[in-house]
Tab-separated table of C-alpha atoms in Angstrom:
chain	number	residue	atom	x	y	z
G	1	MET	CA	20.575	32.814	-16.414
G	2	PHE	CA	19.799	32.569	-12.683
G	3	GLU	CA	20.789	29.078	-11.302
G	4	TYR	CA	21.113	28.280	-7.236
G	5	THR	CA	21.981	24.615	-6.074
G	6	TYR	CA	21.637	23.830	-2.770
G	7	LYS	CA	21.663	21.118	-0.021
G	8	THR	CA	18.341	19.559	0.968
G	9	ALA	CA	17.401	18.403	3.948
G	10	ARG	CA	18.151	14.848	3.357
G	11	GLY	CA	21.381	15.285	2.323
G	12	GLY	CA	20.788	15.589	-1.194
G	13	THR	CA	21.314	18.613	-3.689
G	14	ALA	CA	18.540	20.769	-5.993
G	15	THR	CA	18.953	23.039	-8.033
G	16	LEU	CA	16.632	26.529	-8.622
G	17	LYS	CA	16.794	28.518	-12.127
G	18	LEU	CA	14.746	30.896	-13.187
G	19	VAL	CA	12.599	29.855	-16.301
G	20	GLY	CA	10.255	32.253	-18.106
G	21	GLY	CA	10.751	34.654	-14.978
G	22	LYS	CA	9.612	31.938	-12.726
G	23	PRO	CA	11.517	29.645	-10.140
G	24	HIS	CA	11.927	26.123	-11.266
G	25	LEU	CA	13.134	23.104	-9.251
G	26	VAL	CA	15.571	21.127	-11.427
G	27	ASN	CA	15.989	17.376	-10.896
G	28	ARG	CA	13.504	17.142	-8.107
G	29	LYS	CA	12.207	14.244	-9.527
G	30	GLU	CA	15.509	12.414	-9.820
G	31	GLU	CA	16.295	13.378	-6.127
G	32	LEU	CA	12.644	11.726	-5.330
G	33	LYS	CA	13.690	8.503	-7.135
G	34	MET	CA	16.412	8.011	-4.529
G	35	GLU	CA	14.838	8.369	-1.710
G	36	LYS	CA	13.411	4.716	-0.510
G	37	LYS	CA	11.220	3.213	1.608
G	38	LEU	CA	9.676	-0.035	2.417
G	39	TYR	CA	6.053	-0.220	1.523
G	40	ILE	CA	3.918	-3.414	2.507
G	41	ALA	CA	1.283	-4.661	-0.268
G	42	TYR	CA	-1.344	-6.943	1.353
G	43	GLY	CA	-4.067	-6.306	-1.612
G	44	SER	CA	-3.831	-5.915	-5.349
G	45	ASN	CA	-0.878	-3.805	-4.999
G	46	MET	CA	0.800	-7.356	-4.610
G	47	ASP	CA	0.026	-7.595	-8.427
G	48	THR	CA	3.359	-6.942	-10.053
G	49	GLU	CA	2.280	-5.686	-13.488
G	50	GLN	CA	-0.337	-3.636	-11.763
G	51	MET	CA	2.822	-2.007	-9.659
G	52	ALA	CA	4.853	-1.292	-12.695
G	53	TYR	CA	2.331	0.774	-14.524
G	54	ARG	CA	1.585	2.699	-11.298
G	55	CYS	CA	4.915	2.835	-9.453
G	56	PRO	CA	7.429	2.407	-12.060
G	57	ASP	CA	10.435	2.718	-9.376
G	58	ALA	CA	9.234	-0.050	-7.413
G	59	LYS	CA	11.111	-3.167	-6.637
G	60	VAL	CA	9.764	-6.193	-4.988
G	61	VAL	CA	12.115	-6.929	-1.661
G	62	CYS	CA	10.409	-10.029	-0.696
G	63	THR	CA	7.475	-11.763	1.085
G	64	SER	CA	7.067	-11.796	4.440
G	65	GLU	CA	3.821	-11.411	6.723
G	66	ILE	CA	2.158	-8.698	9.274
G	67	ARG	CA	1.599	-10.585	12.419
G	68	GLY	CA	-1.239	-9.349	15.083
G	69	TYR	CA	-3.384	-8.088	12.582
G	70	GLU	CA	-6.081	-9.860	10.352
G	71	LEU	CA	-6.678	-9.621	6.646
G	72	LEU	CA	-10.459	-8.217	5.567
G	73	PHE	CA	-12.517	-6.344	2.705
G	74	LYS	CA	-14.161	-3.128	3.659
G	75	GLY	CA	-15.435	-0.137	1.608
G	76	SER	CA	-18.646	1.147	0.611
G	77	LYS	CA	-21.812	-0.040	-1.119
G	78	ILE	CA	-20.048	-0.144	-4.664
G	79	GLY	CA	-17.391	-2.486	-3.588
G	80	ALA	CA	-14.803	-3.445	-0.950
G	81	CYS	CA	-11.324	-3.506	-1.278
G	82	ALA	CA	-8.431	-4.922	1.265
G	83	THR	CA	-7.521	-3.953	4.803
G	84	ILE	CA	-5.782	-4.934	7.758
G	85	GLU	CA	-7.545	-4.632	11.603
G	86	LYS	CA	-6.154	-5.675	14.748
G	87	LYS	CA	-6.444	-8.696	15.633
G	88	GLU	CA	-4.490	-11.359	18.173
G	89	ASN	CA	-2.898	-14.329	16.956
G	90	SER	CA	-3.266	-13.851	13.095
G	91	LYS	CA	-0.931	-12.997	10.941
G	92	VAL	CA	-1.549	-11.226	7.017
G	93	PRO	CA	0.862	-12.220	4.367
G	94	VAL	CA	2.461	-9.544	2.444
G	95	LEU	CA	4.816	-8.510	-0.355
G	96	VAL	CA	7.496	-6.251	0.606
G	97	TRP	CA	8.136	-3.553	-2.094
G	98	GLU	CA	11.258	-0.605	-1.887
G	99	ILE	CA	9.326	2.319	-3.592
G	100	SER	CA	10.062	6.117	-4.349
G	101	GLN	CA	8.661	8.879	-3.377
G	102	CYS	CA	6.943	9.446	-6.807
G	103	ASP	CA	5.555	5.599	-6.474
G	104	GLU	CA	4.366	6.606	-2.689
G	105	ARG	CA	2.515	9.982	-3.967
G	106	SER	CA	1.042	7.571	-6.851
G	107	LEU	CA	0.275	4.782	-3.947
G	108	ASP	CA	-1.726	8.010	-2.254
G	109	ARG	CA	-3.738	9.019	-4.969
G	110	TYR	CA	-4.676	5.090	-5.734
G	111	GLU	CA	-5.206	4.093	-2.341
G	112	GLY	CA	-7.240	7.267	-1.576
G	113	TYR	CA	-5.144	8.786	0.844
G	114	PRO	CA	-6.226	10.327	3.648
G	115	ARG	CA	-9.616	9.823	2.787
G	116	LEU	CA	-10.329	6.520	2.657
G	117	TYR	CA	-6.804	4.824	3.685
G	118	TYR	CA	-4.421	6.047	6.036
G	119	LYS	CA	-0.544	5.052	6.534
G	120	LYS	CA	0.725	3.499	9.597
G	121	ASN	CA	4.307	2.059	9.900
G	122	LEU	CA	4.854	-1.259	10.768
G	123	ASN	CA	7.480	-3.929	11.962
G	124	ILE	CA	7.716	-6.743	9.591
G	125	TYR	CA	10.588	-9.536	9.462
G	126	ILE	CA	12.752	-9.362	6.557
G	127	ASN	CA	15.648	-12.029	6.556
G	128	ASP	CA	14.651	-12.173	10.506
G	129	LYS	CA	15.470	-8.790	10.962
G	130	PRO	CA	12.931	-6.492	12.446
G	131	MET	CA	12.319	-3.697	9.830
G	132	GLU	CA	9.797	-0.599	9.642
G	133	ALA	CA	8.008	-0.109	6.570
G	134	MET	CA	4.753	1.711	5.464
G	135	VAL	CA	1.401	0.311	5.096
G	136	TYR	CA	-2.128	1.467	3.942
G	137	ILE	CA	-4.926	0.946	6.156
G	138	MET	CA	-8.673	1.706	5.802
G	139	ASP	CA	-10.665	3.838	8.025
G	140	GLU	CA	-11.966	1.462	10.293
G	141	LYS	CA	-15.356	2.933	10.068
G	142	ARG	CA	-16.344	1.479	6.507
G	143	LEU	CA	-17.965	-1.195	6.294
G	144	LYS	CA	-17.225	-4.760	5.758
G	145	GLY	CA	-18.372	-6.135	2.170
G	146	GLN	CA	-17.912	-8.393	-0.940
G	147	PRO	CA	-14.936	-7.266	-2.977
G	148	SER	CA	-15.473	-7.427	-7.053
G	149	TYR	CA	-14.363	-10.977	-8.799
G	150	GLN	CA	-11.611	-8.852	-10.717
G	151	TYR	CA	-10.059	-7.115	-7.448
G	152	TYR	CA	-10.676	-10.736	-5.635
G	153	LYS	CA	-8.691	-12.400	-8.474
G	154	LEU	CA	-5.779	-10.214	-8.245
G	155	ILE	CA	-5.137	-11.067	-4.694
G	156	GLU	CA	-5.763	-14.591	-5.390
G	157	ASP	CA	-3.411	-14.841	-8.287
G	158	ALA	CA	-0.276	-13.377	-6.256
G	159	TYR	CA	-1.346	-15.737	-3.386
G	160	LYS	CA	-0.781	-18.723	-5.826
G	161	LYS	CA	2.418	-16.727	-7.088
G	162	TYR	CA	4.194	-16.288	-3.772
G	163	GLY	CA	2.626	-19.532	-2.556
G	164	PHE	CA	0.260	-17.452	0.430
G	165	ASP	CA	-1.900	-19.629	3.136
G	166	PHE	CA	-5.323	-19.572	0.932
G	167	GLU	CA	-7.065	-19.912	3.990
G	168	ILE	CA	-6.353	-16.529	5.328
G	169	LEU	CA	-8.030	-15.093	2.053
G	170	GLU	CA	-10.693	-17.431	2.358
G	171	LYS	CA	-11.569	-16.554	5.372
G	172	ALA	CA	-11.014	-12.494	4.559
G	173	LEU	CA	-13.604	-13.099	2.137
G	174	LYS	CA	-16.165	-15.255	3.802
G	175	THR	CA	-15.859	-13.101	7.479
G	176	SER	CA	-16.362	-9.663	5.202
G	177	VAL	CA	-19.408	-10.952	3.157
G	178	ALA	CA	-21.186	-12.426	6.345
G	179	GLU	CA	-20.350	-9.329	8.587
G	180	GLY	CA	-21.446	-7.342	5.855
G	181	MET	CA	-24.779	-8.837	4.969
G	182	ASN	CA	-25.358	-8.337	8.945
G	183	CYS	CA	-24.416	-4.563	9.031
G	184	ASN	CA	-26.707	-3.798	5.818
G	185	ASP	CA	-29.650	-6.023	7.385
G	186	GLN	CA	-29.478	-3.860	10.671
G	187	ASN	CA	-29.031	-0.471	8.135
G	188	GLN	CA	-32.404	-0.755	6.715
């Protein structure tokens, strides 16, 4: 049986084997689990049960906030989801996760990356130290609107659990619904 072990670009090792006459990468999943990054959640991914199902390697690191951004709800006619947009003197409370590459792939599918959301690295503070973390941001061309009751409730429950300022969430809803209705009136 043919087997070849080599060093990866990130310093790990991988093994190729011939299985049924075709090359097969062995232990790639374990390798992907070892490569971790920080991920910023501000919407439904603050729900730990949902994240445990979607991203089994993910671990909560801490709460923090994104400065210079505001929380909004945007999307399509069938529903709006949380996003953030730049706005001076604003902040968004967030839950910071440590995720594996396998978790990130799962999040990419869930978030509709790259069509609905794109990824960006932002600096956040963890224990008063600036750290870089990845966040999903919805395409700015999407219209503001109202989220479903269930979706909003997931976020509201996270705000309660982590002691986040409810005014930020309530303002996001009011702004998004009001401006979303204005956009819909203009488009008719």
